[in-house]
CSV table of C-alpha atoms in Angstrom, one decimal:
chain,number,residue,atom,x,y,z
A,148,UNK,CA,32.2,73.3,185.6
A,149,UNK,CA,35.0,73.6,188.1
A,150,UNK,CA,35.4,71.5,190.9
A,151,UNK,CA,37.8,71.4,193.9
A,152,UNK,CA,39.6,68.8,195.8
A,153,UNK,CA,40.8,69.2,199.4
A,154,UNK,CA,43.8,66.6,199.9
A,155,UNK,CA,45.8,65.5,197.2
A,156,UNK,CA,48.5,63.8,198.9
A,157,UNK,CA,47.1,60.6,199.7
A,158,UNK,CA,46.4,57.6,197.3
A,159,UNK,CA,42.4,58.5,196.9
A,160,UNK,CA,42.8,62.3,196.1
A,161,UNK,CA,45.6,61.4,193.6
A,162,UNK,CA,43.1,58.6,191.9
A,163,UNK,CA,40.4,61.5,192.4
A,164,UNK,CA,42.3,63.9,190.3
A,165,UNK,CA,43.8,61.7,187.5
A,166,UNK,CA,39.9,60.4,186.9
A,167,UNK,CA,38.4,64.1,187.0
A,168,UNK,CA,41.0,65.1,184.2
A,169,UNK,CA,39.0,62.2,182.2
A,170,UNK,CA,35.4,63.8,182.8
A,171,UNK,CA,34.0,65.5,180.0
A,172,UNK,CA,32.0,67.7,182.1
A,173,UNK,CA,34.9,69.0,184.3
A,174,UNK,CA,36.7,72.0,182.6
A,175,UNK,CA,38.8,73.1,185.6
A,176,UNK,CA,40.5,71.4,188.8
A,177,UNK,CA,41.7,73.6,191.7
A,178,UNK,CA,43.5,71.6,194.3
A,179,UNK,CA,43.6,72.5,198.0
A,180,UNK,CA,46.0,71.6,200.7
A,181,UNK,CA,44.7,72.0,204.6
A,182,UNK,CA,48.0,71.8,206.0
A,183,UNK,CA,49.5,74.2,203.3
A,184,UNK,CA,50.3,77.9,204.1
A,185,UNK,CA,51.2,79.1,200.8
A,186,UNK,CA,50.8,77.9,197.2
A,187,UNK,CA,52.7,75.0,196.0
A,188,UNK,CA,53.3,73.2,193.2
A,189,UNK,CA,51.5,69.8,193.0
A,190,UNK,CA,55.1,67.9,191.9
A,191,UNK,CA,56.4,69.4,195.3
A,192,UNK,CA,54.0,67.7,197.7
A,193,UNK,CA,53.2,64.6,196.1
A,194,UNK,CA,56.1,62.4,194.2
A,195,UNK,CA,53.2,60.6,192.1
A,196,UNK,CA,53.0,63.5,189.9
A,197,UNK,CA,57.0,64.2,189.0
A,198,UNK,CA,56.2,66.6,186.5
A,199,UNK,CA,52.7,68.2,187.3
A,200,UNK,CA,53.6,71.9,188.4
A,201,UNK,CA,49.6,72.2,188.8
A,202,UNK,CA,49.3,74.9,192.0
A,203,UNK,CA,47.7,73.8,195.4
A,204,UNK,CA,46.2,76.4,197.2
A,205,UNK,CA,45.8,76.9,201.1
A,206,UNK,CA,42.6,75.6,202.3
A,207,UNK,CA,39.9,78.7,201.8
A,208,UNK,CA,36.2,77.8,202.2
A,209,UNK,CA,35.1,81.6,200.9
A,210,UNK,CA,37.2,81.0,198.0
A,211,UNK,CA,36.2,77.2,197.2
A,212,UNK,CA,32.5,78.3,197.3
A,213,UNK,CA,33.5,81.3,195.2
A,214,UNK,CA,35.3,79.4,192.6
A,215,UNK,CA,34.0,76.3,192.2
A,216,UNK,CA,30.6,74.3,191.6
A,217,UNK,CA,31.4,71.1,194.0
A,218,UNK,CA,34.2,70.0,196.5
A,219,UNK,CA,35.2,66.9,196.9
A,220,UNK,CA,37.0,66.5,200.2
A,221,UNK,CA,39.8,63.3,200.2
A,222,UNK,CA,41.2,64.2,203.7
A,223,UNK,CA,42.0,61.6,206.7
A,224,UNK,CA,39.3,61.0,209.3
A,225,UNK,CA,38.9,64.0,211.7
A,226,UNK,CA,39.3,66.8,208.8
A,227,UNK,CA,35.8,67.2,207.3
A,228,UNK,CA,34.0,66.9,210.6
A,229,UNK,CA,35.8,70.2,211.3
A,230,UNK,CA,35.9,71.9,207.7
A,231,UNK,CA,32.7,71.1,206.4
A,232,UNK,CA,30.4,73.3,207.8
A,233,UNK,CA,30.7,76.5,206.0
A,234,UNK,CA,29.5,74.4,203.1
A,235,UNK,CA,26.9,72.6,204.7
A,236,UNK,CA,25.3,75.9,206.0
A,237,UNK,CA,25.9,77.6,202.7
A,238,UNK,CA,24.3,74.5,200.9
A,239,UNK,CA,27.3,73.8,198.6
A,240,UNK,CA,27.6,70.6,197.2
A,241,UNK,CA,30.3,68.3,199.0
A,242,UNK,CA,31.5,65.0,198.3
A,243,UNK,CA,33.3,63.6,201.5
A,244,UNK,CA,35.6,60.5,200.7
A,245,UNK,CA,36.3,60.3,204.4
A,246,UNK,CA,34.5,58.5,207.0
A,247,UNK,CA,33.2,61.5,209.0
A,248,UNK,CA,29.6,61.9,207.9
A,249,UNK,CA,29.1,58.3,207.4
A,250,UNK,CA,27.7,57.3,210.6
A,251,UNK,CA,24.4,58.7,212.0
A,252,UNK,CA,25.4,58.3,215.6
A,253,UNK,CA,27.7,60.7,216.7
A,254,UNK,CA,28.7,58.3,219.9
A,255,UNK,CA,29.5,55.2,217.4
A,256,UNK,CA,32.0,57.7,215.1
A,257,UNK,CA,34.0,58.5,218.9
A,258,UNK,CA,33.7,54.5,219.9
A,259,UNK,CA,35.3,53.5,216.1
A,260,UNK,CA,37.2,56.4,215.2
A,261,UNK,CA,38.4,57.8,218.5
A,262,UNK,CA,37.9,61.3,217.2
A,263,UNK,CA,35.6,64.3,217.9
A,264,UNK,CA,32.5,63.9,215.6
A,265,UNK,CA,30.7,66.4,213.6
A,266,UNK,CA,27.8,67.9,214.9
A,267,UNK,CA,24.4,65.8,215.1
A,268,UNK,CA,22.4,68.5,212.7
A,269,UNK,CA,25.2,68.1,210.3
A,270,UNK,CA,25.5,64.4,210.2
A,271,UNK,CA,21.8,64.5,209.9
A,272,UNK,CA,22.2,66.6,206.7
A,273,UNK,CA,24.7,64.3,205.2
A,274,UNK,CA,23.0,61.4,202.6
A,275,UNK,CA,25.1,58.0,202.6
A,276,UNK,CA,24.9,57.2,198.9
A,277,UNK,CA,26.2,54.0,197.8
A,278,UNK,CA,26.1,54.9,194.2
A,279,UNK,CA,24.9,51.7,192.7
A,280,UNK,CA,21.7,51.6,194.6
A,281,UNK,CA,21.2,55.0,196.2
A,282,UNK,CA,20.3,58.0,194.1
A,283,UNK,CA,22.1,61.1,195.1
A,284,UNK,CA,20.6,63.3,192.9
A,285,UNK,CA,19.6,66.6,195.0
A,286,UNK,CA,21.7,65.7,197.8
A,287,UNK,CA,24.3,68.7,198.9
A,288,UNK,CA,26.3,66.7,201.4
A,289,UNK,CA,27.4,63.3,200.3
A,290,UNK,CA,29.3,60.6,202.4
A,291,UNK,CA,30.9,58.1,200.1
A,292,UNK,CA,30.9,54.6,201.6
A,293,UNK,CA,34.4,52.9,202.4
A,294,UNK,CA,35.9,50.7,200.5
A,295,UNK,CA,35.3,47.6,202.6
A,296,UNK,CA,31.6,48.7,202.9
A,297,UNK,CA,31.2,49.3,199.3
A,298,UNK,CA,32.3,45.5,198.3
A,299,UNK,CA,30.6,44.1,201.2
A,300,UNK,CA,27.0,46.1,200.6
A,301,UNK,CA,27.1,45.4,196.8
A,302,UNK,CA,27.2,41.9,197.7
A,303,UNK,CA,24.9,41.4,200.4
A,304,UNK,CA,22.1,43.8,199.2
A,305,UNK,CA,20.0,41.6,197.4
A,306,UNK,CA,19.6,38.9,200.0
A,307,UNK,CA,19.0,41.3,202.9
A,308,UNK,CA,16.7,43.9,201.4
A,309,UNK,CA,14.6,40.5,200.0
A,310,UNK,CA,15.2,38.9,203.3
A,311,UNK,CA,16.5,35.6,202.1
A,312,UNK,CA,18.9,34.6,204.8
A,313,UNK,CA,19.4,34.1,208.7
A,314,UNK,CA,20.5,37.6,209.6
A,315,UNK,CA,22.5,36.2,212.6
A,316,UNK,CA,24.8,34.1,210.0
A,317,UNK,CA,26.5,36.7,208.2
A,318,UNK,CA,30.3,35.9,208.3
A,319,UNK,CA,32.7,38.2,206.1
A,320,UNK,CA,36.4,37.3,205.4
A,321,UNK,CA,37.6,40.6,203.9
A,322,UNK,CA,40.9,40.8,202.2
A,323,UNK,CA,42.8,44.0,201.1
A,324,UNK,CA,45.6,45.4,199.0
A,325,UNK,CA,48.3,47.5,200.9
A,326,UNK,CA,47.1,50.5,199.5
A,327,UNK,CA,44.1,50.3,201.7
A,328,UNK,CA,46.5,51.2,204.4
A,329,UNK,CA,47.4,54.4,203.2
A,330,UNK,CA,50.7,56.0,202.6
A,331,UNK,CA,51.6,56.2,206.1
A,332,UNK,CA,54.3,53.5,207.1
A,333,UNK,CA,53.9,50.8,209.6
A,334,UNK,CA,55.5,47.4,210.7
A,335,UNK,CA,52.6,45.5,208.7
A,336,UNK,CA,53.0,47.6,205.5
A,337,UNK,CA,57.1,47.1,205.3
A,338,UNK,CA,58.1,45.3,202.3
A,339,UNK,CA,59.5,42.5,204.5
A,340,UNK,CA,56.5,41.9,206.4
A,341,UNK,CA,54.0,42.6,203.5
A,342,UNK,CA,55.7,40.6,200.8
A,343,UNK,CA,54.7,36.7,200.8
A,344,UNK,CA,52.5,37.1,203.9
A,345,UNK,CA,49.2,37.5,204.8
A,346,UNK,CA,48.5,39.5,207.7
A,347,UNK,CA,45.2,39.6,209.8
A,348,UNK,CA,44.4,43.0,211.4
A,349,UNK,CA,41.9,45.0,213.2
A,350,UNK,CA,39.7,41.7,214.3
A,351,UNK,CA,36.1,42.8,215.4
A,352,UNK,CA,37.7,46.3,215.4
A,353,UNK,CA,37.5,47.8,211.8
A,354,UNK,CA,35.7,50.9,211.3
A,355,UNK,CA,33.8,49.9,208.5
A,356,UNK,CA,31.8,47.6,210.8
A,357,UNK,CA,29.6,50.0,211.9
A,358,UNK,CA,29.0,51.6,208.4
A,359,UNK,CA,28.0,48.1,207.2
A,360,UNK,CA,25.8,47.3,209.7
A,361,UNK,CA,24.0,50.8,210.0
A,362,UNK,CA,23.2,50.4,205.8
A,363,UNK,CA,22.1,46.7,206.3
A,364,UNK,CA,19.9,47.8,208.9
A,365,UNK,CA,18.3,50.6,206.4
A,366,UNK,CA,17.6,47.7,204.4
A,367,UNK,CA,16.3,45.4,207.0
A,368,UNK,CA,15.9,46.3,210.5
A,369,UNK,CA,16.1,42.9,212.2
A,370,UNK,CA,20.1,42.8,211.6
A,371,UNK,CA,21.8,43.1,214.5
A,372,UNK,CA,25.1,42.4,213.8
A,373,UNK,CA,27.9,40.5,211.4
A,374,UNK,CA,31.0,38.9,211.9
A,375,UNK,CA,33.9,40.7,210.1
A,376,UNK,CA,37.7,39.8,209.7
A,377,UNK,CA,40.4,41.8,207.6
A,378,UNK,CA,43.5,40.4,205.9
A,379,UNK,CA,46.1,42.6,204.6
A,380,UNK,CA,47.4,40.6,201.3
A,381,UNK,CA,50.7,41.4,199.2
A,382,UNK,CA,49.1,43.4,196.5
A,383,UNK,CA,48.9,46.7,195.4
A,384,UNK,CA,45.2,47.5,194.7
A,385,UNK,CA,42.1,45.4,195.2
A,386,UNK,CA,39.8,44.3,197.5
A,387,UNK,CA,38.1,40.5,198.1
A,388,UNK,CA,34.8,40.1,200.3
A,389,UNK,CA,33.9,36.4,200.9
A,390,UNK,CA,30.9,36.5,202.3
A,391,UNK,CA,29.1,33.5,204.0
A,392,UNK,CA,25.1,33.2,204.9
A,393,UNK,CA,22.5,30.6,205.5
A,394,UNK,CA,19.5,30.9,203.3
A,395,UNK,CA,16.2,30.4,204.9
A,396,UNK,CA,14.8,27.0,204.6
A,397,UNK,CA,12.1,28.0,202.4
A,398,UNK,CA,14.3,29.7,200.0
A,399,UNK,CA,15.7,28.2,196.9
A,400,UNK,CA,18.4,29.3,194.6
A,401,UNK,CA,16.3,30.8,191.7
A,402,UNK,CA,14.8,33.0,194.2
A,403,UNK,CA,18.3,34.3,195.4
A,404,UNK,CA,19.3,34.6,191.6
A,405,UNK,CA,16.2,36.5,191.1
A,406,UNK,CA,17.0,38.7,193.7
A,407,UNK,CA,20.4,39.6,192.3
A,408,UNK,CA,19.3,39.7,188.5
A,409,UNK,CA,16.7,42.5,189.8
A,410,UNK,CA,18.5,44.8,192.0
A,411,UNK,CA,21.4,44.9,189.2
A,412,UNK,CA,19.8,44.6,186.3
A,413,UNK,CA,20.5,48.0,184.9
A,414,UNK,CA,23.5,48.3,186.2
A,415,UNK,CA,26.7,50.1,184.7
A,416,UNK,CA,29.2,48.5,187.0
A,417,UNK,CA,28.1,45.7,188.8
A,418,UNK,CA,28.3,42.8,187.1
A,419,UNK,CA,27.2,39.3,188.9
A,420,UNK,CA,27.7,35.5,188.0
A,421,UNK,CA,25.9,32.4,188.8
A,422,UNK,CA,28.8,30.4,186.8
A,423,UNK,CA,32.2,31.5,187.8
A,424,UNK,CA,34.0,33.4,190.9
A,425,UNK,CA,35.6,36.5,190.4
A,426,UNK,CA,38.9,37.7,190.6
A,427,UNK,CA,40.7,40.8,192.0
A,428,UNK,CA,42.7,40.8,188.4
A,429,UNK,CA,39.7,41.5,186.7
A,430,UNK,CA,38.6,44.7,188.3
A,431,UNK,CA,41.8,46.7,189.1
A,432,UNK,CA,41.5,49.7,187.2
A,433,UNK,CA,37.9,50.2,186.7
A,434,UNK,CA,35.0,51.2,188.6
A,435,UNK,CA,33.4,47.9,188.6
A,436,UNK,CA,32.2,45.1,191.3
A,437,UNK,CA,32.2,41.7,190.2
A,438,UNK,CA,29.9,39.6,192.2
A,439,UNK,CA,29.9,35.1,192.4
A,440,UNK,CA,27.7,33.0,193.9
A,441,UNK,CA,28.2,29.8,195.3
A,442,UNK,CA,25.6,27.6,196.8
A,443,UNK,CA,26.2,24.5,199.1
A,444,UNK,CA,23.4,22.1,199.3
A,445,UNK,CA,24.9,20.2,202.1
A,446,UNK,CA,24.1,22.9,204.4
A,447,UNK,CA,22.1,25.4,202.8
A,448,UNK,CA,24.5,28.1,202.7
A,449,UNK,CA,25.7,30.5,200.0
A,450,UNK,CA,28.9,32.2,199.6
A,451,UNK,CA,28.9,35.6,197.7
A,452,UNK,CA,32.4,36.7,196.2
A,453,UNK,CA,32.6,40.7,195.7
A,454,UNK,CA,35.7,42.1,194.2
A,455,UNK,CA,36.2,45.7,193.6
A,456,UNK,CA,39.3,48.3,193.5
A,457,UNK,CA,39.6,49.9,196.8
A,458,UNK,CA,40.8,53.0,195.2
A,459,UNK,CA,38.4,53.2,192.3
A,460,UNK,CA,35.2,51.9,193.2
A,461,UNK,CA,36.1,51.9,196.9
A,462,UNK,CA,37.0,55.6,197.0
A,463,UNK,CA,37.3,57.9,193.7
A,464,UNK,CA,35.5,56.2,191.6
A,465,UNK,CA,32.4,55.9,193.2
A,466,UNK,CA,33.1,59.8,194.7
A,467,UNK,CA,32.5,60.4,190.8
A,468,UNK,CA,29.5,58.0,190.2
A,469,UNK,CA,27.9,60.1,192.8
A,470,UNK,CA,29.1,63.0,191.3
A,471,UNK,CA,27.5,62.2,188.2
A,472,UNK,CA,24.3,61.3,190.1
A,473,UNK,CA,24.5,64.7,191.5
A,474,UNK,CA,24.5,66.7,188.5
A,475,UNK,CA,22.8,64.4,186.4
A,476,UNK,CA,25.6,63.8,184.3
A,477,UNK,CA,26.1,60.5,182.2
A,478,UNK,CA,26.9,58.2,185.1
A,479,UNK,CA,30.0,56.4,183.4
A,480,UNK,CA,31.5,60.0,182.7
A,481,UNK,CA,35.3,59.8,183.9
A,482,UNK,CA,34.9,56.2,184.6
A,483,UNK,CA,35.2,54.5,181.3
A,484,UNK,CA,38.1,52.6,182.4
A,485,UNK,CA,39.9,49.4,181.4
A,486,UNK,CA,41.3,46.9,183.8
A,487,UNK,CA,45.0,46.6,184.3
A,488,UNK,CA,46.7,43.9,181.8
A,489,UNK,CA,48.4,41.5,182.3
């Protein structure tokens, strides 16, 4: 089949392009740029592909629908809310890596993204698909989860879905490598600031907060809010979310273990350990999420550590996983990857 990628200059779009080349069911990848006025060689607009002369075409929804079987949007926030309507109207399969269709409440989108939202009728047609839990088969517009949201939700899902914790006790310490900030330069991503340094950023203001809360409320309507802090760390890639929750007084650890084992028993990509805590190094370069648990009996609290590669599991890899579900392909197709060594 043929697929289109809109947005190839950022890290997520570049990663998506590389992964789709490995997909057994994809025989052609057509690239489009939403800011291009004429066909341009990829190596002229993205230095990551110095020798790749693949043509990138100006955005044209009619050509995309005519020549492709599905389209991936790997564009900044605010783009798909304007460009996706023709695809939604046509019932054409879309997988959106941006945040434009993740939040069901347009007012929440304006509050957290400070951009004009998509139309409510279109938001209602979008399906938020956390690929290791949700089934995207039959969906036409898939809102791919954000990177932090993916790591947090995969870590919290078993205890929230099974109502094992005090829901007002959720505290999340999230750390991300520099690629999570995107390619645009800023003071915080400048080498002399990022190297040998940790930087807390957007305390209580990160745009993945409402996305996380919205999904937690789907699983348990009694969730009200979370404490969520983000830190930029001097790594190229990777996310580690350390989550602290209080178990309900009548809950023993065997119930917790059973909840994790039951939810992820057949998962190809989520691996849970009760014996050791995961490291970022173990998942970079893969579509895996590793989760570790540690119980503090003195105060009945549970620490959940979840790690992912933010560009693969947190973006492009999960998009392909959703794509595989959508078209009933083998879930691991295009995602049989090995973590980076050493």
